[in-house]
Short mmCIF file of C-alpha atoms in Angstrom, two decimals:
data_model
loop_
_atom_site.label_atom_id
_atom_site.label_comp_id
_atom_site.label_asym_id
_atom_site.label_seq_id
_atom_site.Cartn_x
_atom_site.Cartn_y
_atom_site.Cartn_z
CA MET A 1 0.00 0.00 0.00
CA ARG A 2 1.29 3.48 -0.88
CA THR A 3 2.04 5.64 2.15
CA PRO A 4 -0.16 8.75 1.87
CA ARG A 5 1.51 12.12 1.66
CA LEU A 6 0.87 14.55 4.47
CA ALA A 7 -0.55 17.07 2.00
CA GLU A 8 -3.26 14.57 1.01
CA THR A 9 -4.59 14.46 4.58
CA PRO A 10 -7.52 16.77 5.46
CA ASP A 11 -6.49 19.70 7.66
CA ALA A 12 -2.83 18.96 6.90
CA PRO A 13 -1.91 22.68 6.94
CA ASP A 14 -3.03 22.82 10.59
CA LEU A 15 -0.46 20.19 11.42
CA LEU A 16 2.35 22.23 9.93
CA LEU A 17 1.69 25.48 11.78
CA LYS A 18 4.98 26.85 13.10
CA HIS A 19 3.78 27.19 16.69
CA ALA A 20 1.28 24.31 16.70
CA SER A 21 1.10 22.65 20.11
CA ILE A 22 1.19 18.86 20.17
CA LEU A 23 -1.34 18.89 23.01
CA ALA A 24 -3.65 21.13 20.98
CA LEU A 25 -3.35 18.84 17.96
CA ASP A 26 -4.13 15.84 20.14
CA ALA A 27 -7.29 17.54 21.43
CA LYS A 28 -8.40 18.59 17.94
CA TYR A 29 -8.05 15.13 16.44
CA GLU A 30 -9.10 13.10 19.49
CA ASP A 31 -12.70 12.73 18.27
CA ALA A 32 -11.60 11.84 14.76
CA ALA A 33 -9.24 9.18 16.08
CA GLU A 34 -11.97 7.65 18.23
CA GLN A 35 -14.31 7.57 15.21
CA LEU A 36 -11.64 5.85 13.12
CA LEU A 37 -11.04 3.24 15.81
CA ALA A 38 -14.79 2.63 16.17
CA LEU A 39 -15.09 2.32 12.41
CA ASN A 40 -12.26 -0.19 12.35
CA ARG A 41 -13.96 -2.27 15.05
CA ARG A 42 -17.17 -2.33 13.00
CA MET A 43 -15.26 -3.06 9.81
CA PRO A 44 -12.41 -5.43 10.78
CA GLY A 45 -11.71 -6.14 7.18
CA ARG A 46 -10.41 -2.66 6.59
CA PRO A 47 -7.17 -2.26 8.67
CA ALA A 48 -5.82 0.06 6.00
CA ILE A 49 -7.56 2.94 7.78
CA LEU A 50 -5.39 2.48 10.86
CA ARG A 51 -2.30 1.96 8.76
CA ARG A 52 -3.03 5.22 6.99
CA LEU A 53 -3.51 7.01 10.30
CA VAL A 54 -0.22 5.71 11.70
CA ALA A 55 1.63 6.61 8.52
CA VAL A 56 0.25 10.14 8.58
CA PHE A 57 1.25 10.79 12.18
CA GLU A 58 4.69 9.27 11.66
CA GLN A 59 5.16 11.68 8.77
CA LEU A 60 3.90 14.47 11.02
CA GLU A 61 6.39 13.58 13.74
CA ARG A 62 9.26 13.70 11.27
CA ARG A 63 8.16 17.12 10.08
CA LEU A 64 7.68 18.49 13.60
CA SER A 65 11.01 17.09 14.92
CA PRO A 66 13.62 18.13 12.38
CA VAL A 67 17.28 17.38 13.00
CA MET A 68 19.39 20.48 13.53
CA ARG A 69 22.80 20.33 11.91
CA GLN A 70 25.22 21.43 14.60
CA HIS A 71 28.19 23.64 13.82
CA HIS A 72 30.89 23.76 16.49
CA ALA A 73 33.30 26.62 17.03
CA ALA A 74 36.97 25.76 17.37
CA GLY A 75 37.97 25.07 20.96
CA ASP A 76 34.38 25.17 22.13
CA LYS A 77 33.35 21.60 22.99
CA VAL A 78 34.66 18.11 23.51
CA PHE A 79 32.15 15.25 23.61
CA VAL A 80 32.95 12.31 25.92
CA ASP A 81 31.39 8.90 26.48
CA TYR A 82 32.16 5.23 27.01
CA SER A 83 31.82 2.72 24.21
CA GLY A 84 29.40 -0.11 24.80
CA LYS A 85 32.03 -2.54 23.53
CA LYS A 86 34.85 -3.77 25.75
CA VAL A 87 38.33 -5.15 25.16
CA PRO A 88 39.55 -8.36 26.87
CA ILE A 89 42.84 -8.29 28.79
CA VAL A 90 44.49 -11.46 30.09
CA ASP A 91 46.16 -11.61 33.50
CA PRO A 92 49.56 -13.19 32.70
CA ALA A 93 49.84 -14.70 36.18
CA THR A 94 46.45 -16.40 36.37
CA GLY A 95 45.19 -16.48 32.80
CA VAL A 96 41.93 -14.85 33.92
CA VAL A 97 40.37 -12.60 31.29
CA ARG A 98 39.09 -9.22 32.43
CA GLU A 99 37.24 -6.80 30.18
CA ALA A 100 38.24 -3.14 30.04
CA GLU A 101 35.99 -0.21 29.18
CA ILE A 102 36.74 2.07 26.22
CA PHE A 103 36.54 5.84 26.81
CA VAL A 104 36.14 7.99 23.69
CA ALA A 105 36.37 11.77 23.29
CA VAL A 106 35.79 13.79 20.11
CA LEU A 107 36.46 17.50 19.63
CA GLY A 108 33.56 19.41 18.10
CA ALA A 109 35.27 21.43 15.37
CA SER A 110 38.09 19.16 14.16
CA SER A 111 36.63 15.75 15.17
CA LEU A 112 40.04 14.86 16.63
CA THR A 113 39.49 11.56 18.43
CA TYR A 114 40.99 10.34 21.70
CA ALA A 115 40.44 6.89 23.15
CA GLU A 116 41.78 4.86 26.05
CA ALA A 117 40.94 1.75 28.06
CA THR A 118 40.09 1.83 31.76
CA TRP A 119 39.11 -0.98 34.08
CA THR A 120 35.84 0.64 35.13
CA GLN A 121 33.52 3.56 34.52
CA ALA A 122 33.78 4.49 38.21
CA LEU A 123 34.63 8.01 39.32
CA PRO A 124 38.43 7.65 39.70
CA ASP A 125 38.73 6.21 36.17
CA TRP A 126 36.22 8.70 34.76
CA ILE A 127 38.10 11.72 36.10
CA GLY A 128 41.47 10.20 35.22
CA THR A 129 40.44 9.92 31.56
CA HIS A 130 39.63 13.64 31.49
CA VAL A 131 43.01 14.55 33.00
CA ARG A 132 44.81 12.46 30.38
CA LEU A 133 42.54 13.79 27.60
CA PHE A 134 43.43 17.40 28.39
CA ARG A 135 47.10 16.47 28.55
CA PHE A 136 46.76 14.79 25.11
CA LEU A 137 45.12 17.91 23.66
CA GLY A 138 47.68 20.22 25.23
CA GLY A 139 44.88 22.54 26.29
CA VAL A 140 41.30 22.78 27.51
CA PRO A 141 38.11 23.46 25.52
CA ARG A 142 35.39 25.72 26.86
CA LEU A 143 32.88 22.93 27.53
CA VAL A 144 32.82 19.18 28.12
CA VAL A 145 29.63 17.43 26.97
CA PRO A 146 29.28 14.06 28.74
CA ASP A 147 26.46 11.59 28.62
CA ASN A 148 24.56 11.35 31.90
CA LEU A 149 26.94 8.77 33.35
CA LYS A 150 26.39 8.28 37.10
CA SER A 151 30.09 8.88 37.76
CA GLY A 152 29.76 12.42 36.43
CA VAL A 153 26.10 13.37 36.85
CA HIS A 154 24.23 12.56 40.08
CA ARG A 155 20.85 13.58 38.73
CA ALA A 156 20.08 14.07 35.05
CA SER A 157 17.82 17.02 34.31
CA PHE A 158 17.20 19.29 31.35
CA TYR A 159 17.03 22.35 33.61
CA ASP A 160 19.34 21.64 36.56
CA PRO A 161 21.60 18.61 36.11
CA GLU A 162 23.36 17.81 39.39
CA LEU A 163 27.07 17.08 38.92
CA ASN A 164 29.13 14.78 41.07
CA ARG A 165 31.14 16.96 43.45
CA SER A 166 34.53 15.50 42.53
CA TYR A 167 33.72 15.90 38.83
CA ALA A 168 32.73 19.53 39.42
CA MET A 169 35.98 20.14 41.34
CA MET A 170 37.97 18.70 38.44
CA ALA A 171 36.14 21.04 36.05
CA SER A 172 36.87 24.00 38.33
CA HIS A 173 40.57 23.08 38.41
CA TYR A 174 40.76 23.26 34.60
CA GLY A 175 38.32 26.15 34.21
CA VAL A 176 36.07 24.08 31.95
CA GLY A 177 32.27 23.95 31.97
CA ILE A 178 30.32 20.69 32.15
CA LEU A 179 27.23 20.60 29.93
CA PRO A 180 25.57 17.15 30.18
CA ALA A 181 23.65 16.00 27.12
CA ARG A 182 19.90 16.29 27.54
CA PRO A 183 18.36 13.10 28.94
CA ARG A 184 17.05 10.83 26.19
CA ARG A 185 18.33 13.17 23.47
CA PRO A 186 20.97 11.17 21.54
CA ARG A 187 21.23 13.91 18.92
CA ASP A 188 22.93 16.15 21.50
CA LYS A 189 25.91 13.81 21.46
CA ALA A 190 25.88 12.83 17.80
CA LYS A 191 29.52 13.85 17.49
CA VAL A 192 30.75 11.45 20.16
CA GLU A 193 28.32 8.75 19.04
CA ALA A 194 29.99 8.88 15.63
CA GLY A 195 33.37 8.73 17.34
CA VAL A 196 32.26 5.75 19.40
CA ARG A 197 31.10 3.93 16.27
CA LEU A 198 34.42 4.71 14.62
CA ALA A 199 36.30 3.46 17.69
CA GLN A 200 34.27 0.27 17.76
CA THR A 201 34.63 -0.50 14.07
CA TYR A 202 38.17 0.67 13.43
CA ILE A 203 40.07 0.59 16.72
CA LEU A 204 38.50 -2.53 18.20
CA GLY A 205 38.49 -4.11 14.76
CA ARG A 206 42.26 -3.72 14.58
CA LEU A 207 42.70 -4.98 18.14
CA ARG A 208 40.50 -8.06 18.03
CA ARG A 209 43.27 -10.30 16.73
CA GLN A 210 45.72 -9.16 19.41
CA THR A 211 46.02 -10.51 22.93
CA PHE A 212 46.82 -7.98 25.66
CA PHE A 213 48.34 -8.80 29.02
CA SER A 214 48.14 -5.37 30.66
CA LEU A 215 46.12 -2.18 30.49
CA ALA A 216 49.22 -0.22 29.46
CA GLU A 217 49.88 -2.57 26.54
CA CYS A 218 46.26 -2.23 25.41
CA ASN A 219 46.36 1.56 25.63
CA ALA A 220 49.54 1.73 23.58
CA ALA A 221 47.77 -0.16 20.78
CA ILE A 222 44.65 2.02 21.11
CA ALA A 223 46.76 5.19 20.87
CA THR A 224 48.38 3.93 17.66
CA ALA A 225 45.01 3.07 16.11
CA ALA A 226 43.47 6.40 17.17
CA GLU A 227 46.35 8.31 15.62
CA ARG A 228 45.74 6.48 12.33
CA ILE A 229 42.14 7.73 12.47
CA ASN A 230 43.30 11.27 13.19
CA GLY A 231 45.86 11.14 10.37
CA HIS A 232 43.41 9.84 7.76
CA VAL A 233 42.33 12.45 5.18
CA MET A 234 38.57 13.09 5.36
CA ARG A 235 37.06 12.99 1.86
CA ARG A 236 34.51 15.70 2.56
CA LEU A 237 37.09 18.24 3.77
CA GLY A 238 40.26 17.08 2.05
CA VAL A 239 42.30 17.31 5.29
CA SER A 240 42.87 15.01 8.24
CA ARG A 241 41.49 15.47 11.74
CA ARG A 242 45.01 16.08 12.99
CA GLU A 243 45.66 18.81 10.40
CA LEU A 244 42.34 20.45 11.18
CA PHE A 245 43.08 20.31 14.90
CA GLU A 246 46.54 21.83 14.54
CA SER A 247 45.34 24.61 12.24
CA ILE A 248 42.09 25.77 13.88
CA GLU A 249 41.45 24.01 17.19
CA ARG A 250 44.70 23.89 19.11
CA PRO A 251 45.16 27.70 18.96
CA ALA A 252 41.63 28.12 20.35
CA LEU A 253 42.14 25.87 23.39
CA ARG A 254 42.71 27.39 26.80
CA SER A 255 46.02 26.83 28.57
CA LEU A 256 46.44 23.93 30.95
CA PRO A 257 46.95 24.71 34.65
CA THR A 258 50.42 24.24 36.08
CA ASP A 259 49.55 20.92 37.76
CA ASP A 260 47.31 18.04 36.77
CA TYR A 261 44.14 17.63 38.79
CA GLU A 262 44.59 15.10 41.57
CA TYR A 263 41.56 12.89 42.11
CA ALA A 264 39.98 13.21 45.53
CA GLU A 265 36.99 11.72 47.31
CA TRP A 266 34.50 13.78 49.30
CA ARG A 267 32.90 12.57 52.51
CA PHE A 268 30.71 13.99 55.24
CA ALA A 269 31.88 13.72 58.85
CA ARG A 270 30.98 15.05 62.28
CA VAL A 271 33.69 16.42 64.58
CA ASN A 272 34.17 14.23 67.66
CA LEU A 273 34.58 15.51 71.22
CA ASP A 274 38.34 15.12 70.84
CA TYR A 275 38.17 17.65 67.91
CA HIS A 276 39.14 14.97 65.37
CA VAL A 277 37.24 13.56 62.39
CA GLU A 278 37.61 10.03 61.08
CA ALA A 279 38.51 9.48 57.43
CA ALA A 280 39.61 6.20 55.86
CA GLY A 281 40.45 4.68 59.25
CA PHE A 282 42.56 7.57 60.58
CA LEU A 283 41.77 10.60 62.75
CA TYR A 284 42.57 14.18 61.76
CA SER A 285 42.23 17.28 63.93
CA VAL A 286 40.22 20.43 63.27
CA PRO A 287 40.00 23.63 65.37
CA HIS A 288 38.47 22.64 68.72
CA ALA A 289 35.69 25.23 68.32
CA LEU A 290 34.12 22.94 65.67
CA ILE A 291 33.32 20.10 68.09
CA ARG A 292 30.04 18.38 67.02
CA GLU A 293 29.89 20.38 63.77
CA GLN A 294 29.38 18.65 60.41
CA VAL A 295 32.26 19.08 57.96
CA ASP A 296 33.22 18.00 54.43
CA VAL A 297 36.37 15.92 54.08
CA ARG A 298 38.35 15.83 50.84
CA LEU A 299 40.78 12.90 50.57
CA SER A 300 43.44 12.72 47.88
CA SER A 301 46.30 10.24 47.75
CA ARG A 302 48.56 12.72 49.55
CA THR A 303 46.43 15.12 51.56
CA VAL A 304 43.32 15.36 53.72
CA GLU A 305 41.49 18.69 53.62
CA ILE A 306 38.55 19.52 55.89
CA PHE A 307 35.96 22.18 55.03
CA HIS A 308 33.30 23.83 57.18
CA ARG A 309 30.60 25.78 55.36
CA GLY A 310 32.75 25.97 52.26
CA GLN A 311 35.87 27.25 54.06
CA ARG A 312 38.95 25.09 54.49
CA VAL A 313 39.64 24.78 58.22
CA ALA A 314 42.33 22.07 58.29
CA ALA A 315 44.82 20.32 56.03
CA HIS A 316 46.91 17.27 56.88
CA GLU A 317 49.29 14.94 55.14
CA ARG A 318 47.29 11.77 54.54
CA ARG A 319 48.24 8.87 56.81
CA HIS A 320 48.50 5.34 55.41
CA GLY A 321 50.03 3.66 58.46
CA GLY A 322 51.58 4.25 61.85
CA ARG A 323 49.77 6.32 64.47
CA ARG A 324 46.04 6.80 63.85
CA HIS A 325 45.97 10.43 64.99
CA GLY A 326 47.13 13.38 62.93
CA THR A 327 46.97 16.38 65.27
CA ASP A 328 47.87 19.99 64.55
CA PRO A 329 48.79 21.66 67.88
CA ALA A 330 47.14 24.87 66.68
CA HIS A 331 43.77 23.07 66.78
CA MET A 332 44.04 22.21 70.48
CA PRO A 333 42.70 24.17 73.47
CA SER A 334 45.54 25.96 75.25
CA SER A 335 45.44 23.52 78.18
CA HIS A 336 45.66 20.51 75.87
CA ARG A 337 48.39 22.14 73.82
CA ARG A 338 50.57 22.68 76.87
CA TYR A 339 50.08 19.07 77.92
CA ALA A 340 50.88 17.81 74.44
CA GLU A 341 54.15 19.73 74.53
CA TRP A 342 55.33 17.91 77.67
CA THR A 343 58.14 15.44 77.00
CA PRO A 344 60.86 13.95 79.26
CA GLU A 345 63.53 15.87 77.36
CA ARG A 346 61.66 19.15 77.76
CA PHE A 347 61.41 18.69 81.54
CA ARG A 348 65.10 17.76 81.75
CA ARG A 349 66.06 20.81 79.69
CA TRP A 350 63.90 23.03 81.89
CA ALA A 351 65.48 21.58 85.07
CA ARG A 352 68.99 21.80 83.62
CA SER A 353 68.58 25.55 83.26
CA ILE A 354 68.35 25.70 87.09
CA GLY A 355 71.19 23.34 87.89
CA PRO A 356 72.47 19.75 87.83
CA SER A 357 70.82 18.77 91.14
CA THR A 358 67.42 19.90 89.85
CA GLU A 359 67.97 17.96 86.63
CA GLY A 360 68.90 14.93 88.73
CA LEU A 361 65.66 15.29 90.71
CA VAL A 362 63.57 15.38 87.50
CA ILE A 363 65.36 12.33 86.11
CA ALA A 364 64.73 10.48 89.39
CA VAL A 365 61.02 11.44 89.43
CA LEU A 366 60.50 10.21 85.84
CA ALA A 367 62.49 7.02 86.43
CA HIS A 368 60.50 6.29 89.60
CA ARG A 369 57.26 5.84 87.59
CA PRO A 370 56.41 2.79 85.44
CA HIS A 371 55.76 5.24 82.56
CA PRO A 372 57.53 8.61 82.29
CA GLU A 373 54.23 10.32 81.41
CA GLN A 374 52.98 9.49 84.91
CA GLY A 375 55.67 11.77 86.35
CA PHE A 376 54.94 14.77 84.10
CA ARG A 377 52.54 16.44 86.53
CA SER A 378 54.91 15.95 89.48
CA CYS A 379 57.77 17.50 87.49
CA LEU A 380 55.57 20.39 86.41
CA GLY A 381 54.54 21.06 90.01
CA ILE A 382 58.13 20.87 91.31
CA LEU A 383 59.43 23.25 88.64
CA ARG A 384 56.61 25.68 89.43
CA LEU A 385 57.65 25.55 93.11
CA PHE A 386 61.11 26.68 92.03
CA ARG A 387 59.76 29.57 89.91
CA GLY A 388 61.14 32.82 91.37
CA LEU A 389 63.30 30.85 93.83
CA ASP A 390 67.03 31.45 94.10
CA PRO A 391 68.72 28.75 91.95
CA ALA A 392 71.08 27.87 94.81
CA ARG A 393 68.09 27.21 97.10
CA ALA A 394 66.36 25.15 94.39
CA GLU A 395 69.53 23.10 93.97
CA ALA A 396 69.72 22.49 97.72
CA VAL A 397 66.08 21.37 97.89
CA SER A 398 66.61 19.07 94.91
CA ALA A 399 69.73 17.52 96.41
CA ARG A 400 67.91 16.95 99.73
CA ALA A 401 64.92 15.37 97.95
CA VAL A 402 67.09 12.94 95.98
CA ALA A 403 69.09 12.05 99.10
CA ILE A 404 66.02 11.05 101.13
CA GLY A 405 63.99 9.65 98.19
CA ALA A 406 61.35 12.38 98.29
CA LEU A 407 60.22 11.98 94.67
CA THR A 408 56.74 13.50 94.74
CA TYR A 409 55.53 17.05 94.43
CA LYS A 410 54.07 16.93 97.95
CA SER A 411 57.31 15.77 99.58
CA VAL A 412 59.45 18.35 97.74
CA ALA A 413 56.99 21.08 98.75
CA SER A 414 57.32 19.90 102.37
CA ILE A 415 61.12 20.15 102.22
CA LEU A 416 60.85 23.70 100.95
CA ALA A 417 58.13 24.77 103.41
CA ASN A 418 59.93 23.35 106.43
CA ASN A 419 63.39 24.52 105.37
CA LEU A 420 64.63 20.95 105.58
CA ASP A 421 67.22 21.72 102.92
CA ARG A 422 68.88 24.05 105.44
CA ALA A 423 68.85 21.63 108.35
CA GLN A 424 72.15 19.95 109.21
CA ARG A 425 72.00 16.25 108.63
CA GLN A 426 72.81 14.48 111.96
CA PRO A 427 75.78 12.06 111.68
CA GLU A 428 74.84 8.51 112.46
CA SER A 429 76.28 7.43 115.91
CA ALA A 430 78.44 4.31 115.98
CA VAL A 431 77.14 1.42 118.03
CA VAL A 432 79.80 -0.17 120.37
CA ILE A 433 79.58 -3.92 120.30
CA ASP A 434 80.34 -5.63 123.61
CA HIS A 435 81.72 -9.07 122.74
CA PRO A 436 84.32 -11.32 124.51
CA ASN A 437 86.27 -11.74 121.29
CA VAL A 438 86.73 -8.04 120.77
CA ARG A 439 90.40 -7.23 121.13
CA GLY A 440 91.40 -4.46 123.53
CA PRO A 441 93.81 -1.61 122.76
CA ARG A 442 96.75 -3.44 124.33
CA TYR A 443 96.52 -6.20 121.72
CA PHE A 444 98.01 -3.88 119.11
CA HIS A 445 101.05 -2.86 121.18
#
């Protein structure tokens, strides 16, 4: 049966009005559609009526949804996506085959194509591909147009797409805008879709007879194949993608920042009573005034940064072993900070400034305890007793305390209060032993 032309349909001009509303058209033709369906039920032998109706509205849809040919300015956009096809990689140690994803990026103006394999589409790999893409281009376009991949876009929306925070931070680092393709609008990403098809047919076609034993080996082969695509002369333009890129697109790219973006994870945390937050199994301090506050924690491979209401309040070197606590003394209350600064060597140095007997007393107090830390308070109290005291008097008190084993703050204070350091020590009287075998003085003459 010949498909009817739209112009042959009654009221066809109404359907082609420039500002015709689909809802209005539906309402206008609702009665006619119901009559046609009723007629078809009464006359089952005439399905051509429904076929004609479907054909007319399919033609209408094509006329009302034209495809816009997109023209891209140099340096304006790069389109990014993952290919649906994967490449197998063999573990040389176990022989287990693991499939790698194929990331593809295509520049809007020159169609220069970049591709690489990653193990996953997860956020670290997704952001890593962008970092390496920009390095490959030697610059940054104005916009990146991704598909609505969960790693990059938390919530797809035509009006307010919600970007993943790490992805947004990466974009901020490079000064590039993220413009997700409209949901369920494949024409928005036609450029990258064409690049994906090219990658699947040409790149994967060339790789299918090769066996790869590492991701690096696979990516070396992909880079070679992609460069062949970029070096191929396009019949329509008479130049290659690479030539077009070098002539019009590279000069239009923005400069790269000094350093590559370093991937980081974001987490929420609440400040504990000890003014530390937990991140990846370790504890990091924040200013003590933030106790019980909620903060954002940014973890990179080297640093841990903590933010409160958008302001960075702490930064630490990331810990991967050793002590669990990373504490900045500036974050501590003054009383805690003083206590944290107490060490055996500091007390000895403090006592040494008074004299050797005082240093000897401090050493004895610390050695008298099972753990030196248990003697810190006693040492602090003793040294405060000596504050403003004549050093010679402090030395005498210390010598007296060591001599009689008075190794507590209370006993040293008693010596000082009772002037026991000034008292003459009584010599011990000799005991005369009366024994028959004791020789008298005449025995020696």
